[in-house]
Amino acid sequence: MAAARTRASTRSGARLTVSDWIEAGFALIAEEGLRAVKIDRLCGRLGVTKGSFYWHFSDIQGYMDALAAAWAADHRQSRASLEALRELPPAERLTSMMRHLTSSRQWTLERAVREWARRDPSVAAEVRSADRVIFREVRRAFLDAGFPAAEARVRARACFAAGIGFIHLADRAPGAADAREHQRFLQIMVARQ
Amino acid sequence: MAAARTRASTRSGARLTVSDWIEAGFALIAEEGLRAVKIDRLCGRLGVTKGSFYWHFSDIQGYMDALAAAWAADHRQSRASLEALRELPPAERLTSMMRHLTSSRQWTLERAVREWARRDPSVAAEVRSADRVIFREVRRAFLDAGFPAAEARVRARACFAAGIGFIHLADRAPGAADAREHQRFLQIMVARQ
DNA sequence: ACCTGAACACCGTTCAAGT
DNA sequence: ACCTGAACACCGTTCAAGT
């Protein structure tokens, strides 16, 4: 009787929306990776049966496309808050970006999407375009720190690569120790010697 | 009693080899496209059961990798016969290449591999590298026909694109009429006006 | 060494019926 | 409009047993 109400859903007890399904997909990816995204698993998480899935989406391909589109939209969205960081001093700005990338919500998702991009060129294109935006901000931080263009470019590239490397090398959510290490690394990179 | 011997196999009545499976895969792709490549279909074609497949390959991914590698090896192989065409006059050389591309064995296979490349970046890399080899030969034909470098490049690109376009637009095996059309097209392209 | 035969698990898809 | 429940089809994988 009460069991049927056991929803992990965010919205009260109401019927599901497309974004509930998308959110469940991201959660699954973040927790168990891309290959965990199966209709059955989504249904279990949302407390509904497969029929419900097929009411909202035509098929699993349609759902995956919607997931990828939502990821890209999220990134465009956070572009604004990324730009808002510009008022911080460069070193703190970099730390803040790195912290976001390696946050427990992000890191697995980010890694999964990059893995997905290896198989799906349209996802790959979205990753590339998102990367470009972020790289520009990283480079800007180094320019603001007073480095000449060429030097800023080199350092930005290294930082960017390191960030991606961190999430690929991680096998569990980065902890406080990792965060300190990242911060130290950025400190070194941004130091004008 | 005799039914069990009904093999489409090339090798007498002997046990299967890896290349029998690869060949069956290409045949399936050529006839029905990439998505027809299923273990069951391969088994049906070779007159064996699934257990046999798993004796030769670890899993379906391993098989697909082997297929892609075999395709690339084939292309490297035919590089020699491509270079042998250099003794022909340019126009005939181009006609010969086009005929090969649109031959009934090739065209569906070629198209399927290009479709596959859209999903699998390692296949994509192999397609690109094979394309480079062929493009050089096409360009060489135009150089040999007496065009200056820039002009040869432009014409070669157009011919190459047209060839790829032909196999993508085709919905059945190109016939004699198509062949005449292709030849006429190449004639125009190679004409020094 | 190579293959059969049968079972299994997983998972996408459909659809009549419910509220 | 949204979902249940049950069935179905497809297909990859395993494995003990055969020759």
Coordinates of C-alpha atoms (C1' of nucleotides) in Angstrom, one line a residue:
Chain A
M1 CA 0.0 0.0 0.0
A2 CA 2.7 2.4 1.0
A3 CA 5.3 0.5 -1.0
A4 CA 3.9 1.7 -4.3
R5 CA 4.7 5.3 -3.2
T6 CA 8.4 4.7 -2.6
R7 CA 9.6 7.1 -5.3
A8 CA 13.1 8.6 -5.5
S9 CA 11.3 11.2 -7.5
T10 CA 11.9 14.9 -6.8
R11 CA 8.4 16.0 -7.5
S12 CA 5.9 15.2 -4.8
G13 CA 3.8 12.2 -5.7
A14 CA 2.8 13.6 -9.1
R15 CA 3.2 11.9 -12.5
L16 CA 6.6 11.9 -14.1
T17 CA 7.9 14.5 -16.5
V18 CA 10.6 14.2 -19.1
S19 CA 13.1 16.0 -16.9
D20 CA 12.5 13.4 -14.1
W21 CA 13.7 10.8 -16.5
I22 CA 16.7 12.9 -17.6
E23 CA 17.6 13.5 -14.0
A24 CA 17.4 9.8 -13.2
G25 CA 19.7 9.1 -16.1
F26 CA 22.3 11.6 -14.9
A27 CA 22.1 10.1 -11.4
L28 CA 22.6 6.6 -12.8
I29 CA 25.6 7.7 -14.9
A30 CA 27.1 9.5 -12.0
E31 CA 26.8 6.5 -9.7
E32 CA 27.4 3.5 -12.0
G33 CA 28.5 4.8 -15.4
L34 CA 26.9 5.0 -18.8
R35 CA 26.2 1.3 -19.2
A36 CA 23.9 1.4 -16.2
V37 CA 21.5 3.4 -18.2
K38 CA 18.9 0.8 -19.0
I39 CA 15.1 1.3 -19.1
D40 CA 14.7 -1.2 -16.3
R41 CA 17.1 0.6 -14.1
L42 CA 15.5 4.0 -14.7
C43 CA 12.1 2.5 -14.0
G44 CA 13.3 1.0 -10.7
R45 CA 14.7 4.3 -9.7
L46 CA 11.6 6.2 -10.5
G47 CA 9.2 3.5 -9.2
V48 CA 7.3 3.0 -12.4
T49 CA 7.1 0.3 -15.1
K50 CA 8.5 0.2 -18.6
G51 CA 5.2 1.3 -20.1
S52 CA 5.7 4.7 -18.5
F53 CA 9.1 5.1 -20.2
Y54 CA 7.5 4.4 -23.6
W55 CA 4.8 7.0 -23.0
H56 CA 7.5 9.7 -22.6
F57 CA 10.0 8.5 -25.2
S58 CA 9.7 6.8 -28.5
D59 CA 12.6 4.5 -27.8
I60 CA 15.9 4.2 -26.0
Q61 CA 17.8 6.1 -28.8
G62 CA 15.4 9.0 -28.4
Y63 CA 16.0 9.0 -24.7
M64 CA 19.8 8.9 -25.1
D65 CA 19.6 11.8 -27.5
A66 CA 17.5 13.7 -25.0
L67 CA 20.1 13.0 -22.3
A68 CA 22.9 14.3 -24.4
A69 CA 21.0 17.4 -25.3
A70 CA 20.2 18.0 -21.6
W71 CA 23.9 17.7 -20.8
A72 CA 24.8 20.3 -23.4
A73 CA 22.1 22.6 -22.2
D74 CA 23.4 22.3 -18.6
H75 CA 26.8 23.3 -19.8
R76 CA 25.5 26.3 -21.7
Q77 CA 23.6 27.2 -18.6
S78 CA 26.7 27.1 -16.3
R79 CA 28.6 29.2 -18.8
A80 CA 27.1 32.2 -17.1
S81 CA 28.2 31.2 -13.6
L82 CA 31.6 30.4 -15.1
E83 CA 31.9 34.0 -16.4
A84 CA 30.7 35.3 -13.0
L85 CA 34.0 33.9 -11.5
R86 CA 35.9 36.5 -13.4
E87 CA 35.7 38.9 -10.5
L88 CA 37.8 36.5 -8.4
P89 CA 41.5 36.7 -8.4
P90 CA 43.0 34.3 -11.0
A91 CA 44.3 31.7 -8.5
E92 CA 41.0 31.4 -6.7
R93 CA 39.2 31.3 -9.9
L94 CA 41.2 28.3 -11.1
T95 CA 40.7 26.6 -7.8
S96 CA 37.0 27.2 -8.0
M97 CA 36.8 25.7 -11.5
M98 CA 38.8 22.7 -10.5
R99 CA 36.6 22.1 -7.5
H100 CA 33.6 22.2 -9.7
L101 CA 35.0 19.7 -12.1
T102 CA 36.0 17.3 -9.4
S103 CA 32.9 17.7 -7.3
S104 CA 31.1 14.5 -6.4
R105 CA 28.2 15.3 -8.7
Q106 CA 30.4 16.2 -11.7
W107 CA 33.4 14.0 -11.9
T108 CA 31.8 10.7 -12.7
L109 CA 29.3 12.3 -15.0
E110 CA 32.0 14.2 -16.7
R111 CA 34.1 11.1 -17.2
A112 CA 31.1 9.1 -18.5
V113 CA 30.1 11.7 -21.0
R114 CA 33.7 11.8 -22.3
E115 CA 33.6 8.0 -22.7
W116 CA 30.2 8.3 -24.4
A117 CA 31.7 10.9 -26.8
R118 CA 34.2 8.2 -28.0
R119 CA 31.3 6.2 -29.4
D120 CA 28.9 9.0 -30.3
P121 CA 30.2 11.7 -32.6
S122 CA 27.3 14.1 -31.8
V123 CA 28.1 13.8 -28.1
A124 CA 31.8 14.3 -29.0
A125 CA 30.9 17.6 -30.8
E126 CA 29.1 18.8 -27.8
V127 CA 32.0 17.9 -25.5
R128 CA 34.4 19.8 -27.8
S129 CA 32.3 22.9 -27.8
A130 CA 31.8 22.8 -24.1
D131 CA 35.6 22.3 -23.7
R132 CA 36.3 25.3 -25.8
V133 CA 34.3 27.6 -23.6
I134 CA 36.0 26.4 -20.4
F135 CA 39.5 26.5 -21.9
R136 CA 39.0 30.1 -22.8
E137 CA 38.1 30.9 -19.2
V138 CA 41.2 29.1 -17.9
R139 CA 43.4 30.9 -20.4
R140 CA 41.8 34.2 -19.4
A141 CA 42.7 33.5 -15.8
F142 CA 46.4 33.2 -16.8
L143 CA 46.2 36.3 -18.9
D144 CA 44.7 38.1 -15.9
A145 CA 47.5 36.8 -13.8
G146 CA 49.8 38.8 -16.0
F147 CA 51.2 36.1 -18.3
P148 CA 51.9 37.0 -22.0
A149 CA 49.6 35.3 -24.5
A150 CA 51.8 32.4 -25.5
E151 CA 52.7 31.5 -21.9
A152 CA 49.1 31.8 -20.8
R153 CA 48.1 29.4 -23.5
V154 CA 50.6 26.8 -22.6
R155 CA 49.7 26.9 -18.9
A156 CA 46.0 26.9 -19.6
R157 CA 46.4 23.9 -21.7
A158 CA 48.4 22.1 -19.1
C159 CA 45.8 22.9 -16.4
F160 CA 42.9 21.9 -18.6
A161 CA 44.6 18.6 -19.4
A162 CA 45.4 18.0 -15.8
G163 CA 41.8 18.5 -14.8
I164 CA 40.6 16.0 -17.3
G165 CA 43.4 13.7 -16.3
F166 CA 42.4 13.9 -12.7
I167 CA 38.9 12.7 -13.3
H168 CA 40.1 9.9 -15.5
L169 CA 42.6 8.7 -13.1
A170 CA 40.3 8.9 -10.1
D171 CA 38.7 5.7 -9.0
R172 CA 36.7 7.2 -6.2
A173 CA 35.3 10.6 -5.5
P174 CA 38.1 13.1 -4.9
G175 CA 38.5 13.9 -1.2
A176 CA 39.9 16.8 0.7
A177 CA 43.4 15.6 0.2
D178 CA 42.9 15.6 -3.6
A179 CA 41.5 19.1 -3.4
R180 CA 44.6 20.3 -1.6
E181 CA 46.8 18.7 -4.2
H182 CA 44.9 20.3 -7.0
Q183 CA 45.0 23.7 -5.3
R184 CA 48.8 23.4 -4.8
F185 CA 49.2 22.5 -8.5
L186 CA 47.2 25.5 -9.6
Q187 CA 49.2 27.7 -7.2
I188 CA 52.4 26.6 -8.9
M189 CA 51.0 27.1 -12.3
V190 CA 49.7 30.6 -11.7
A191 CA 52.9 31.7 -9.9
R192 CA 54.8 34.3 -11.8
Q193 CA 58.4 33.3 -11.2
Chain B
M1 CA 22.4 -36.5 -42.6
A2 CA 23.4 -34.4 -45.6
A3 CA 21.6 -31.4 -44.1
A4 CA 24.3 -30.9 -41.5
R5 CA 26.8 -30.4 -44.4
T6 CA 24.9 -27.6 -46.0
R7 CA 27.6 -25.0 -45.5
A8 CA 28.0 -21.7 -47.4
S9 CA 31.6 -22.1 -46.4
T10 CA 34.4 -21.6 -48.9
R11 CA 36.7 -24.2 -47.4
S12 CA 35.6 -27.8 -48.3
G13 CA 33.9 -29.5 -45.4
A14 CA 36.6 -28.7 -42.9
R15 CA 36.3 -26.9 -39.6
L16 CA 35.9 -23.2 -39.7
T17 CA 38.7 -20.7 -39.4
V18 CA 38.7 -17.1 -38.2
S19 CA 38.7 -15.9 -41.7
D20 CA 35.6 -17.8 -42.6
W21 CA 33.8 -15.9 -39.9
I22 CA 35.3 -12.6 -41.1
E23 CA 34.2 -13.4 -44.7
A24 CA 30.7 -14.2 -43.5
G25 CA 30.6 -10.9 -41.7
F26 CA 31.6 -9.0 -44.8
A27 CA 29.0 -10.9 -46.8
L28 CA 26.3 -10.0 -44.3
I29 CA 27.3 -6.4 -44.3
A30 CA 27.3 -6.2 -48.1
E31 CA 23.9 -7.8 -48.3
E32 CA 22.0 -6.4 -45.4
G33 CA 24.1 -3.8 -43.7
L34 CA 26.0 -3.6 -40.4
R35 CA 23.0 -4.2 -38.2
A36 CA 22.6 -7.7 -39.7
V37 CA 25.9 -8.8 -38.1
K38 CA 24.6 -10.9 -35.3
I39 CA 26.0 -14.1 -33.9
D40 CA 22.9 -16.0 -34.9
R41 CA 23.0 -14.8 -38.5
L42 CA 26.7 -15.6 -38.8
C43 CA 26.0 -19.1 -37.5
G44 CA 23.1 -19.6 -39.8
R45 CA 25.2 -18.6 -42.8
L46 CA 28.1 -20.9 -41.7
G47 CA 25.9 -23.8 -40.7
V48 CA 27.2 -24.0 -37.1
T49 CA 25.8 -23.1 -33.7
K50 CA 26.7 -20.3 -31.3
G51 CA 29.2 -22.4 -29.3
S52 CA 31.4 -22.4 -32.4
F53 CA 31.5 -18.6 -32.5
Y54 CA 32.6 -18.5 -28.9
W55 CA 35.4 -21.0 -29.6
H56 CA 36.9 -18.6 -32.1
F57 CA 36.1 -15.2 -30.5
S58 CA 35.9 -14.1 -26.9
D59 CA 32.8 -12.0 -27.5
I60 CA 31.0 -9.9 -30.1
Q61 CA 33.2 -6.9 -29.5
G62 CA 36.3 -9.0 -30.2
Y63 CA 34.7 -10.1 -33.4
M64 CA 33.8 -6.6 -34.5
D65 CA 37.3 -5.5 -33.8
A66 CA 38.6 -8.3 -36.0
L67 CA 36.2 -7.4 -38.7
A68 CA 37.4 -3.8 -38.7
A69 CA 41.0 -4.9 -38.7
A70 CA 40.4 -7.2 -41.7
W71 CA 38.8 -4.4 -43.6
A72 CA 41.8 -2.2 -43.1
A73 CA 44.2 -5.0 -44.0
D74 CA 42.2 -5.5 -47.2
H75 CA 42.6 -1.9 -48.1
R76 CA 46.3 -2.0 -47.5
Q77 CA 46.5 -5.0 -49.7
S78 CA 44.6 -3.4 -52.5
R79 CA 47.0 -0.4 -52.3
A80 CA 49.4 -2.4 -54.5
S81 CA 46.9 -3.1 -57.2
L82 CA 45.8 0.6 -57.0
E83 CA 49.4 1.6 -57.7
A84 CA 49.5 -0.9 -60.6
L85 CA 46.9 1.2 -62.3
R86 CA 49.4 4.0 -62.8
E87 CA 50.4 2.6 -66.1
L88 CA 47.0 3.2 -67.6
P89 CA 46.2 6.5 -69.1
P90 CA 44.6 8.9 -66.5
A91 CA 41.0 8.7 -67.8
E92 CA 40.9 4.9 -67.8
R93 CA 42.6 4.8 -64.5
L94 CA 39.9 6.9 -62.9
T95 CA 37.2 4.9 -64.6
S96 CA 38.8 1.8 -63.2
M97 CA 38.9 3.1 -59.7
M98 CA 35.3 4.2 -59.8
R99 CA 34.2 0.8 -61.2
H100 CA 36.0 -0.8 -58.3
L101 CA 34.3 1.4 -55.7
T102 CA 30.9 0.9 -57.1
S103 CA 31.3 -2.8 -57.8
S104 CA 28.6 -5.0 -56.3
R105 CA 30.9 -6.5 -53.8
Q106 CA 32.2 -3.1 -52.7
W107 CA 29.6 -0.5 -52.7
T108 CA 27.4 -1.7 -49.8
L109 CA 30.4 -2.8 -47.8
E110 CA 32.0 0.6 -48.3
R111 CA 28.9 2.4 -47.3
A112 CA 28.4 0.3 -44.3
V113 CA 31.9 0.8 -43.1
R114 CA 31.5 4.5 -43.4
E115 CA 28.3 4.3 -41.4
W116 CA 30.1 2.2 -38.8
A117 CA 32.9 4.8 -38.7
R118 CA 30.4 7.4 -37.5
R119 CA 29.9 5.4 -34.3
D120 CA 33.4 3.8 -33.9
P121 CA 36.3 6.3 -33.9
S122 CA 38.9 3.5 -34.4
V123 CA 37.1 2.5 -37.6
A124 CA 36.8 6.2 -38.5
A125 CA 40.6 6.5 -38.2
E126 CA 41.1 3.5 -40.5
V127 CA 38.6 4.9 -43.1
R128 CA 40.5 8.2 -43.0
S129 CA 43.8 6.6 -43.6
A130 CA 42.5 4.5 -46.4
D131 CA 40.9 7.6 -48.0
R132 CA 44.1 9.4 -47.9
V133 CA 45.8 6.7 -50.0
I134 CA 43.1 6.7 -52.6
F135 CA 42.8 10.4 -52.8
R136 CA 46.5 10.6 -53.6
E137 CA 46.1 8.3 -56.5
V138 CA 43.1 10.2 -57.8
R139 CA 45.1 13.4 -57.6
R140 CA 48.0 11.8 -59.3
A141 CA 45.8 10.8 -62.2
F142 CA 44.9 14.5 -62.7
L143 CA 48.5 15.5 -62.4
D144 CA 49.4 12.9 -65.0
A145 CA 46.7 14.3 -67.2
G146 CA 48.6 17.5 -67.2
F147 CA 46.8 19.7 -64.7
P148 CA 48.7 22.1 -62.5
A149 CA 48.9 21.1 -58.8
A150 CA 46.1 23.3 -57.6
E151 CA 43.7 22.4 -60.4
A152 CA 44.5 18.7 -60.0
R153 CA 43.7 19.0 -56.3
V154 CA 40.4 20.6 -56.9
R155 CA 39.3 18.1 -59.5
A156 CA 40.5 15.1 -57.5
R157 CA 38.6 16.3 -54.4
A158 CA 35.4 16.6 -56.5
C159 CA 35.9 13.1 -58.0
F160 CA 36.5 11.6 -54.7
A161 CA 33.5 13.2 -53.2
A162 CA 31.4 12.2 -56.1
G163 CA 32.4 8.6 -55.7
I164 CA 31.5 8.6 -52.0
G165 CA 28.3 10.4 -52.9
F166 CA 27.3 7.8 -55.5
I167 CA 27.5 4.9 -53.1
H168 CA 25.6 6.9 -50.5
L169 CA 22.8 7.9 -52.8
A170 CA 22.5 4.5 -54.4
D171 CA 19.6 2.3 -53.2
R172 CA 20.5 -0.6 -55.3
A173 CA 23.7 -2.0 -56.9
P174 CA 24.9 0.4 -59.6
G175 CA 24.1 -1.0 -63.1
A176 CA 25.5 -0.5 -66.5
A177 CA 23.7 2.8 -66.9
D178 CA 25.2 4.1 -63.8
A179 CA 28.7 3.0 -64.9
R180 CA 28.2 4.9 -68.2
E181 CA 27.2 8.0 -66.2
H182 CA 30.2 7.7 -64.0
Q183 CA 32.5 7.3 -66.9
R184 CA 31.0 10.3 -68.6
F185 CA 31.5 12.4 -65.5
L186 CA 35.1 11.4 -65.2
Q187 CA 35.6 12.1 -68.9
I188 CA 34.4 15.6 -68.3
M189 CA 36.6 16.1 -65.2
V190 CA 39.7 14.9 -66.9
A191 CA 39.2 16.9 -70.1
R192 CA 41.7 19.7 -70.6
Q193 CA 39.7 22.5 -72.1
Chain C
dA1 C1' 40.7 -28.9 -31.5
dC2 C1' 36.3 -27.7 -32.8
dC3 C1' 31.5 -28.0 -32.3
dT4 C1' 26.4 -29.2 -30.5
dG5 C1' 22.5 -28.3 -27.9
dA6 C1' 20.2 -26.4 -24.6
dA7 C1' 19.6 -23.2 -21.1
dC8 C1' 19.9 -18.5 -19.2
dA9 C1' 20.0 -13.6 -18.5
dC10 C1' 19.2 -9.3 -20.1
dC11 C1' 16.8 -5.9 -22.2
dG12 C1' 14.1 -3.3 -25.7
dT13 C1' 9.3 -3.1 -27.3
dT14 C1' 4.3 -3.6 -27.5
dC15 C1' -0.3 -3.3 -26.0
dA16 C1' -4.8 -4.0 -23.9
dA17 C1' -6.5 -2.5 -19.8
dG18 C1' -6.8 0.5 -15.8
dT19 C1' -7.4 5.4 -13.3
Chain D
dA1 C1' -3.0 12.0 -19.8
dC2 C1' -0.2 8.8 -17.6
dC3 C1' 0.7 4.2 -16.1
dT4 C1' 0.3 -1.1 -15.0
dG5 C1' 1.2 -5.8 -16.0
dA6 C1' 2.3 -9.2 -18.7
dA7 C1' 3.9 -11.0 -22.7
dC8 C1' 7.2 -11.2 -26.5
dA9 C1' 11.3 -11.2 -29.4
dC10 C1' 15.9 -10.8 -29.8
dC11 C1' 20.4 -11.8 -28.7
dG12 C1' 24.7 -12.3 -26.2
dT13 C1' 26.9 -15.7 -23.2
dT14 C1' 27.9 -20.1 -20.8
dC15 C1' 28.9 -24.9 -20.4
dA16 C1' 28.7 -29.8 -20.1
dA17 C1' 28.9 -33.1 -23.4
dG18 C1' 30.1 -35.0 -27.9
dT19 C1' 33.6 -36.3 -31.9

